[in-house]
Coordinates of C-alpha atoms in Angstrom, one line a residue:
M1 CA -143.5 120.5 -115.7
R2 CA -139.9 120.5 -117.1
R3 CA -141.0 118.3 -119.9
K4 CA -143.8 120.6 -120.8
T5 CA -141.5 123.6 -120.7
R6 CA -139.1 121.9 -123.1
Q7 CA -141.9 121.1 -125.5
V8 CA -143.0 124.8 -125.4
R9 CA -139.5 125.9 -126.1
R10 CA -139.1 123.5 -128.9
L11 CA -142.4 124.6 -130.4
S12 CA -141.3 128.2 -130.0
R13 CA -138.0 127.6 -131.7
K14 CA -139.6 125.8 -134.7
S15 CA -142.2 128.6 -135.0
V16 CA -139.3 131.1 -135.1
E17 CA -137.5 129.1 -137.7
M18 CA -140.6 128.8 -139.9
G19 CA -141.3 132.5 -139.6
L20 CA -137.8 133.4 -140.6
L21 CA -137.9 130.9 -143.5
L22 CA -141.1 132.5 -144.8
G23 CA -139.6 135.9 -144.4
G24 CA -136.6 134.9 -146.5
A25 CA -139.0 133.4 -149.1
A26 CA -140.9 136.7 -149.2
L27 CA -137.7 138.6 -149.7
V28 CA -136.7 136.4 -152.6
A29 CA -140.2 136.8 -154.2
L30 CA -140.2 140.6 -153.9
V31 CA -136.7 140.9 -155.3
S32 CA -137.6 138.6 -158.2
L33 CA -140.7 140.6 -159.0
G34 CA -138.7 143.8 -158.9
F35 CA -136.0 142.2 -161.2
A36 CA -138.8 141.1 -163.6
E37 CA -140.1 144.7 -163.8
L38 CA -136.6 146.0 -164.5
A39 CA -136.1 143.4 -167.2
D40 CA -139.4 144.2 -168.9
L41 CA -138.5 147.9 -168.8
A42 CA -135.2 147.2 -170.5
L43 CA -136.9 145.1 -173.2
R44 CA -139.5 147.8 -173.9
W45 CA -136.8 150.5 -174.2
N46 CA -134.7 148.3 -176.4
A47 CA -137.7 147.6 -178.7
A48 CA -138.5 151.3 -178.9
W49 CA -135.0 152.4 -180.0
I50 CA -134.7 149.4 -182.4
E51 CA -138.0 150.5 -184.1
R52 CA -136.8 154.1 -184.4
S53 CA -133.1 153.6 -185.3
S54 CA -132.1 150.0 -185.8
W55 CA -128.5 151.0 -186.8
L56 CA -127.9 151.9 -183.1
A57 CA -127.5 148.2 -182.4
F58 CA -124.1 148.3 -184.1
I59 CA -123.0 150.8 -181.5
L60 CA -124.8 149.8 -178.4
L61 CA -124.2 146.0 -178.6
P62 CA -120.4 145.9 -179.2
F63 CA -119.6 148.8 -176.9
G64 CA -122.3 147.8 -174.4
L65 CA -121.2 144.2 -174.1
A66 CA -117.5 145.2 -173.8
A67 CA -118.4 147.7 -171.1
I68 CA -120.5 145.2 -169.2
R69 CA -117.8 142.6 -169.4
W70 CA -115.3 145.1 -168.0
L71 CA -117.6 146.0 -165.1
T72 CA -118.3 142.3 -164.4
L73 CA -114.6 141.5 -164.2
R74 CA -113.9 144.5 -162.0
L75 CA -116.9 144.3 -159.7
A76 CA -118.3 140.8 -159.6
P77 CA -116.4 138.1 -161.5
N78 CA -118.5 135.4 -159.9
A79 CA -121.7 137.0 -161.3
S80 CA -120.9 136.3 -164.9
G81 CA -123.1 134.0 -167.0
S82 CA -126.2 132.4 -165.9
G83 CA -125.8 132.0 -162.2
I84 CA -127.1 128.5 -162.0
P85 CA -123.6 126.9 -162.3
Q86 CA -122.4 129.1 -159.4
V87 CA -125.2 127.8 -157.3
I88 CA -124.5 124.2 -158.2
G89 CA -120.8 124.7 -157.5
A90 CA -121.6 126.3 -154.1
L91 CA -123.8 123.3 -153.2
S92 CA -120.9 120.9 -153.9
L93 CA -118.5 122.8 -151.6
P94 CA -118.3 122.6 -147.8
A95 CA -119.4 125.7 -145.9
G96 CA -116.6 128.2 -145.9
P97 CA -115.1 131.1 -147.9
S98 CA -115.0 129.2 -151.2
Q99 CA -118.7 128.3 -151.0
H100 CA -119.7 131.8 -149.9
S101 CA -117.7 133.4 -152.7
L102 CA -120.0 131.8 -155.4
V103 CA -123.2 133.1 -153.8
S104 CA -121.9 136.2 -152.1
L105 CA -124.6 138.9 -151.8
K106 CA -121.9 141.6 -152.3
Q107 CA -121.1 140.2 -155.8
T108 CA -124.4 138.7 -156.8
V109 CA -126.4 141.9 -156.3
W110 CA -124.5 143.3 -159.3
K111 CA -126.2 140.7 -161.4
I112 CA -129.4 142.7 -161.4
P113 CA -128.2 146.0 -162.9
L114 CA -125.7 144.3 -165.2
T115 CA -128.4 142.0 -166.6
F116 CA -130.6 145.0 -167.0
L117 CA -127.9 146.8 -169.1
G118 CA -127.4 143.6 -171.2
L119 CA -131.1 143.4 -172.0
L120 CA -131.2 147.2 -172.7
A121 CA -128.3 146.8 -175.2
G122 CA -130.1 143.9 -176.9
A123 CA -128.1 140.8 -175.8
S124 CA -129.9 137.5 -176.1
I125 CA -130.0 136.7 -172.4
G126 CA -132.7 136.0 -169.8
R127 CA -133.2 137.0 -166.2
E128 CA -134.2 133.5 -164.8
G129 CA -130.7 132.2 -164.3
P130 CA -129.6 135.4 -162.6
S131 CA -132.8 135.2 -160.4
V132 CA -131.6 131.8 -159.2
Q133 CA -128.2 133.1 -158.1
V134 CA -129.7 136.2 -156.5
G135 CA -132.3 134.1 -154.7
A136 CA -129.6 131.8 -153.3
A137 CA -127.4 134.7 -152.2
L138 CA -130.4 136.5 -150.5
M139 CA -131.6 133.4 -148.6
L140 CA -128.0 132.6 -147.5
A141 CA -127.4 136.1 -146.3
W142 CA -130.8 136.2 -144.6
G143 CA -130.0 133.0 -142.7
R144 CA -126.5 134.2 -141.7
F145 CA -127.9 137.5 -140.5
W146 CA -130.2 135.8 -138.0
K147 CA -127.6 133.2 -137.0
N148 CA -125.3 136.1 -136.1
R149 CA -128.0 137.4 -133.9
R150 CA -127.6 134.2 -131.9
L151 CA -131.0 132.7 -132.7
P152 CA -131.2 128.9 -132.4
L153 CA -131.7 128.1 -136.1
R154 CA -130.6 124.5 -136.1
G155 CA -132.4 123.7 -139.2
F156 CA -130.9 126.5 -141.3
H157 CA -127.9 124.7 -142.9
N158 CA -126.1 126.6 -145.7
N159 CA -126.9 124.1 -148.4
E160 CA -130.6 124.1 -147.6
L161 CA -130.7 127.9 -147.5
I162 CA -128.9 128.1 -150.9
A163 CA -131.1 125.5 -152.5
A164 CA -134.3 127.0 -151.1
G165 CA -133.4 130.5 -152.3
A166 CA -132.2 129.4 -155.7
A167 CA -135.2 127.3 -156.6
G168 CA -137.5 129.9 -155.0
G169 CA -135.9 132.4 -157.4
L170 CA -136.7 130.3 -160.3
A171 CA -140.3 129.7 -159.1
A172 CA -140.8 133.4 -158.6
A173 CA -139.2 134.3 -161.9
F174 CA -141.5 132.0 -163.9
N175 CA -144.5 132.3 -161.7
A176 CA -144.2 128.5 -161.5
P177 CA -144.1 127.1 -157.9
L178 CA -144.1 123.4 -158.9
A179 CA -141.3 124.0 -161.5
G180 CA -139.2 125.4 -158.7
V181 CA -139.5 122.2 -156.6
I182 CA -138.7 120.0 -159.6
F183 CA -135.7 122.2 -160.4
A184 CA -134.4 121.8 -156.9
I185 CA -134.7 118.0 -157.0
E186 CA -133.6 117.3 -160.5
E187 CA -131.0 120.0 -161.2
L188 CA -129.7 121.3 -157.8
G189 CA -129.8 117.9 -156.1
R190 CA -127.8 116.1 -158.9
G191 CA -124.4 115.1 -157.5
T192 CA -124.5 117.4 -154.5
P193 CA -124.7 116.6 -150.8
L194 CA -128.1 118.2 -150.4
R195 CA -130.4 116.9 -147.6
W196 CA -134.0 117.1 -148.6
Q197 CA -135.5 118.7 -145.6
R198 CA -138.8 120.5 -145.6
V199 CA -136.8 123.8 -145.4
V200 CA -136.0 123.5 -149.1
L201 CA -139.5 122.6 -150.3
I202 CA -141.4 125.0 -148.1
G203 CA -139.0 127.9 -149.0
V204 CA -139.4 127.2 -152.8
L205 CA -143.2 126.8 -152.6
A206 CA -143.6 129.9 -150.4
S207 CA -141.6 132.1 -152.9
G208 CA -143.7 130.8 -155.8
F209 CA -147.0 131.2 -154.1
M210 CA -146.2 134.6 -152.9
V211 CA -145.6 135.7 -156.5
V212 CA -148.9 134.1 -157.5
A213 CA -150.7 136.0 -154.7
L214 CA -149.1 139.3 -155.7
S215 CA -149.2 139.1 -159.5
G216 CA -152.0 136.6 -160.1
N217 CA -152.0 133.1 -161.5
N218 CA -151.2 134.2 -165.0
P219 CA -149.1 131.8 -167.2
Y220 CA -145.9 133.6 -168.4
F221 CA -146.7 132.9 -172.1
G222 CA -150.5 133.0 -171.9
V223 CA -152.8 130.0 -171.9
F224 CA -152.1 127.3 -174.6
T225 CA -155.1 126.9 -176.8
G226 CA -154.0 124.0 -179.0
S227 CA -154.9 120.4 -178.6
T228 CA -153.6 117.0 -179.6
V229 CA -153.4 116.0 -183.2
A230 CA -153.4 112.8 -185.2
D231 CA -150.3 110.6 -184.9
M232 CA -149.2 112.6 -181.8
V233 CA -146.4 110.2 -180.9
G234 CA -144.7 110.6 -184.3
W235 CA -144.8 114.4 -184.2
V236 CA -143.6 114.5 -180.6
L237 CA -140.7 112.2 -181.4
L238 CA -139.8 114.3 -184.4
C239 CA -139.7 117.5 -182.3
G240 CA -137.7 115.7 -179.7
V241 CA -135.1 114.4 -182.1
V242 CA -134.7 117.7 -184.1
N243 CA -134.4 119.8 -180.9
G244 CA -132.2 117.2 -179.2
V245 CA -129.7 117.5 -182.0
V246 CA -129.7 121.3 -182.1
G247 CA -130.0 121.7 -178.3
G248 CA -127.1 119.2 -177.8
I249 CA -124.8 121.1 -180.1
F250 CA -125.9 124.3 -178.4
G251 CA -125.1 122.9 -174.9
R252 CA -121.7 121.6 -176.2
L253 CA -120.8 125.0 -177.7
L254 CA -121.8 126.9 -174.6
G255 CA -119.4 124.8 -172.6
K256 CA -116.5 125.2 -175.2
G257 CA -116.6 129.0 -175.2
P258 CA -115.7 131.4 -178.0
T259 CA -112.3 129.8 -178.6
V260 CA -114.0 127.0 -180.4
L261 CA -114.5 129.3 -183.4
V262 CA -110.8 130.3 -183.9
P263 CA -107.7 128.3 -184.8
A264 CA -105.7 126.9 -182.0
K265 CA -102.9 129.4 -182.3
W266 CA -105.3 132.3 -181.6
R267 CA -107.1 130.8 -178.6
A268 CA -104.6 132.1 -176.0
G269 CA -105.1 135.6 -177.4
V270 CA -108.9 135.3 -177.2
R271 CA -108.7 134.3 -173.5
A272 CA -106.2 137.0 -172.7
H273 CA -108.5 139.8 -174.2
P274 CA -112.0 139.3 -172.8
I275 CA -113.1 142.9 -173.4
V276 CA -112.1 142.7 -177.1
T277 CA -113.8 139.3 -177.4
A278 CA -117.0 140.8 -175.9
F279 CA -116.9 143.7 -178.4
V280 CA -116.6 141.3 -181.4
L281 CA -119.4 139.0 -180.1
G282 CA -121.6 142.1 -179.5
L283 CA -121.1 143.0 -183.2
A284 CA -122.1 139.5 -184.1
V285 CA -125.3 139.8 -182.1
A286 CA -126.1 143.1 -183.8
L287 CA -125.6 141.5 -187.3
L288 CA -127.9 138.6 -186.4
G289 CA -130.5 141.0 -185.1
W290 CA -130.3 143.2 -188.2
A291 CA -130.7 140.1 -190.4
M292 CA -133.7 138.9 -188.4
G293 CA -135.4 142.3 -188.2
G294 CA -134.7 142.6 -184.5
L295 CA -136.3 139.3 -183.5
T296 CA -133.2 137.9 -181.8
Y297 CA -132.7 140.8 -179.4
G298 CA -133.4 140.3 -175.7
T299 CA -135.2 137.3 -174.3
G300 CA -137.4 136.7 -177.4
Y301 CA -140.5 136.5 -175.2
G302 CA -142.7 138.3 -177.7
S303 CA -141.7 136.1 -180.6
A304 CA -142.2 132.9 -178.6
A305 CA -145.7 134.1 -177.4
Q306 CA -146.6 134.9 -181.0
L307 CA -145.5 131.5 -182.3
L308 CA -147.3 129.8 -179.4
A309 CA -150.5 131.6 -180.4
G310 CA -150.3 130.1 -183.9
H311 CA -148.9 133.2 -185.7
E312 CA -145.8 133.2 -187.9
V313 CA -142.7 135.3 -187.7
D314 CA -141.5 137.3 -190.7
H315 CA -138.1 135.6 -191.1
H316 CA -137.3 132.0 -191.8
G317 CA -134.6 130.3 -189.7
F318 CA -135.5 132.3 -186.6
G319 CA -134.8 129.4 -184.3
L320 CA -131.3 128.8 -185.5
A321 CA -130.6 132.6 -185.5
K322 CA -131.8 132.8 -181.8
V323 CA -129.4 129.9 -180.9
A324 CA -126.5 131.7 -182.5
A325 CA -127.4 135.1 -180.8
T326 CA -127.7 133.3 -177.4
L327 CA -124.3 131.6 -177.9
A328 CA -122.6 134.9 -178.8
S329 CA -124.2 136.7 -175.8
Y330 CA -123.3 134.0 -173.3
W331 CA -119.7 133.8 -174.7
A332 CA -119.3 137.5 -174.1
G333 CA -119.1 136.7 -170.4
I334 CA -121.8 139.1 -169.2
P335 CA -124.4 138.3 -166.6
G336 CA -127.5 136.7 -168.1
G337 CA -129.2 133.3 -168.4
I338 CA -130.2 131.0 -171.2
F339 CA -133.6 129.7 -169.9
T340 CA -136.0 132.1 -171.8
P341 CA -133.7 132.4 -174.9
A342 CA -133.7 128.6 -175.0
L343 CA -137.4 128.4 -174.8
T344 CA -137.6 131.0 -177.6
A345 CA -135.2 129.1 -179.8
G346 CA -137.3 126.0 -179.2
A347 CA -140.4 127.8 -180.3
G348 CA -138.5 128.9 -183.5
M349 CA -137.4 125.3 -184.1
G350 CA -141.0 124.2 -183.8
E351 CA -142.2 126.7 -186.3
S352 CA -139.4 125.6 -188.7
I353 CA -140.6 122.0 -188.4
W354 CA -144.1 123.1 -189.1
R355 CA -143.0 125.0 -192.2
L356 CA -140.9 122.0 -193.5
M357 CA -143.9 119.8 -193.0
D358 CA -146.0 122.2 -195.0
G359 CA -148.4 123.0 -192.2
A360 CA -149.6 119.4 -191.9
V361 CA -150.6 119.8 -188.2
D362 CA -151.4 122.6 -185.7
Q363 CA -148.3 124.9 -185.4
R364 CA -149.1 125.6 -181.8
V365 CA -148.5 121.9 -180.8
L366 CA -145.1 121.7 -182.5
V367 CA -144.1 125.0 -181.0
L368 CA -145.1 123.9 -177.5
I369 CA -143.4 120.5 -177.6
S370 CA -140.3 122.0 -179.2
M371 CA -140.0 124.6 -176.4
A372 CA -139.8 121.8 -173.8
A373 CA -137.6 119.6 -175.9
F374 CA -135.0 122.2 -176.7
L375 CA -134.8 123.4 -173.1
A376 CA -134.4 119.8 -172.0
A377 CA -131.7 119.2 -174.6
A378 CA -129.8 122.3 -173.6
T379 CA -129.9 121.6 -169.8
Q380 CA -130.4 117.8 -169.8
A381 CA -133.1 118.3 -167.2
P382 CA -136.2 116.9 -168.9
L383 CA -138.6 117.0 -165.9
T384 CA -137.8 120.6 -165.1
A385 CA -138.2 121.5 -168.8
S386 CA -141.6 119.8 -169.0
V387 CA -143.0 121.3 -165.8
V388 CA -141.6 124.8 -166.5
V389 CA -143.3 124.8 -170.0
M390 CA -146.5 123.4 -168.6
E391 CA -146.8 126.1 -165.9
M392 CA -145.7 128.9 -168.2
T393 CA -148.3 128.0 -170.8
G394 CA -151.1 126.6 -168.8
S395 CA -151.0 123.4 -170.8
Q396 CA -151.6 120.8 -168.1
P397 CA -153.5 118.4 -170.5
M398 CA -150.3 118.3 -172.6
L399 CA -147.9 117.2 -169.8
F400 CA -147.5 113.6 -171.0
W401 CA -146.5 114.8 -174.5
L402 CA -144.2 117.5 -173.0
L403 CA -142.5 114.7 -171.0
L404 CA -142.1 112.5 -174.0
G405 CA -140.6 115.3 -176.1
S406 CA -138.3 116.4 -173.3
L407 CA -137.0 112.9 -172.5
T408 CA -136.4 112.3 -176.2
G409 CA -134.6 115.7 -176.6
S410 CA -132.5 115.0 -173.5
L411 CA -131.5 111.5 -174.7
V412 CA -130.5 112.7 -178.2
S413 CA -128.7 115.7 -176.7
R414 CA -126.4 113.4 -174.7
Q415 CA -125.0 112.0 -177.9
F416 CA -123.6 115.5 -178.7
C417 CA -123.0 116.8 -175.2
P418 CA -122.3 114.0 -172.7
H419 CA -122.0 116.3 -169.7
A420 CA -124.8 118.6 -168.7
F421 CA -123.8 122.2 -169.4
Y422 CA -124.7 123.6 -166.0
H423 CA -122.7 121.0 -164.1
L424 CA -119.8 121.3 -166.5
A425 CA -119.7 125.1 -165.9
A426 CA -120.2 124.5 -162.1
G427 CA -117.0 122.5 -162.0
R428 CA -115.0 125.4 -163.4
F429 CA -116.5 127.9 -160.9
R430 CA -115.9 125.4 -158.1
R431 CA -112.2 125.0 -159.0
Q432 CA -111.8 128.8 -159.3
A433 CA -113.4 129.4 -155.9
I434 CA -111.1 126.8 -154.2
V435 CA -108.0 128.4 -155.8
E436 CA -109.1 131.9 -154.8
A437 CA -109.9 130.8 -151.2
G438 CA -106.5 129.1 -151.0
R439 CA -104.7 132.2 -152.3
A440 CA -106.6 134.5 -149.8
A441 CA -105.8 132.1 -146.9
K442 CA -102.1 132.1 -147.9
Q443 CA -102.0 135.9 -148.1
A444 CA -103.6 136.2 -144.7
S445 CA -101.1 133.8 -143.1
T446 CA -98.0 135.4 -144.7
P447 CA -96.5 138.1 -142.4
T448 CA -96.2 141.5 -143.9
A449 CA -92.9 143.4 -144.2
S450 CA -93.9 145.8 -141.4
S451 CA -94.5 143.0 -138.9
S452 CA -91.2 141.1 -139.7
P453 CA -88.4 141.6 -137.2

């Protein structure tokens, strides 16, 4: 009788854990959907005022990026940039104040309105990286909330909650459940003490499938309509090498920061004046957008979808211009990711290859392969890049070629950027979190003047 009672209690506890995990996954999915709607609204408003008065970019971008940078430094310094490095940094830290500071819900929630403002101004950023950090913070806060209610959640470890929420955020943002799982394994699990329990995988898949159930199984960029061409291996390798070179340089420059552009004697001044730096970089983004007829503003989703459908864009060199606009936007230090801008840059590089080859093959094939190759080169995560592009374009028959292009791009990229950008940036956030936690602990242990004898 006692044995049966223990089995019932164990079953009941596991059912409670599973129910709470699915509840957290649903929360991540709903917030990701709401974030997506806000981002789309910002992009529509930005496109409307650019069409009416393109000169406004020279006011909104420099002043807007400077204001967003000021707000970020004041309200949520750990919410700057993509958000993926903060999650990776948190996973490599033991549970405690330093880990929690990188995925604190109090700071991370600011990422949504600040990313919205960045897209509204026209910055070349995406919402997918922010969705990863927001998802991690939500799932961690959800687990901590129920633990504080004394529920026996033995399987809810901090790292598993962070990874499940982060990868679930990516899956929900891209409407790509499988890509979320691959991202958790390849990117979040690289060099971190993450135990692969079913909590992570179930949480990721649940978030992704809930978005599919709510919004439909619609590929983000529409269904790919191209097919393989003659000498496919040669074309895929060409796309992989070209995008590997450009993507590797892109990843290296992202890690270097804006000081790489100025003489050594000016670098301390650039670091000491982040608001002024953001203003200048915003002006650079406006100039690039003006030169490209507004194509480089925002995520670039419309341009990538147009190229993937076999249409051309009006300006040559769009891919390189998108790379430059994304670098300037990221260097400004505002919240915003690089996933979708990197995919758009890859699409532009694919069209440039097609132009240089005088339209010898189907443009759609070169654009598709280049999207995956450039993302793989920028992040050095070829499996994630391949599966993300496959699910976002409904191109399952092209998966082998996507993998070949991504692996080639990632291999070439390492010759220019030996360390993966996300993990390089994660190290900086990790060191910063440790220093801040140590400073806070020291202040707490120091007696105040009023308490001294």
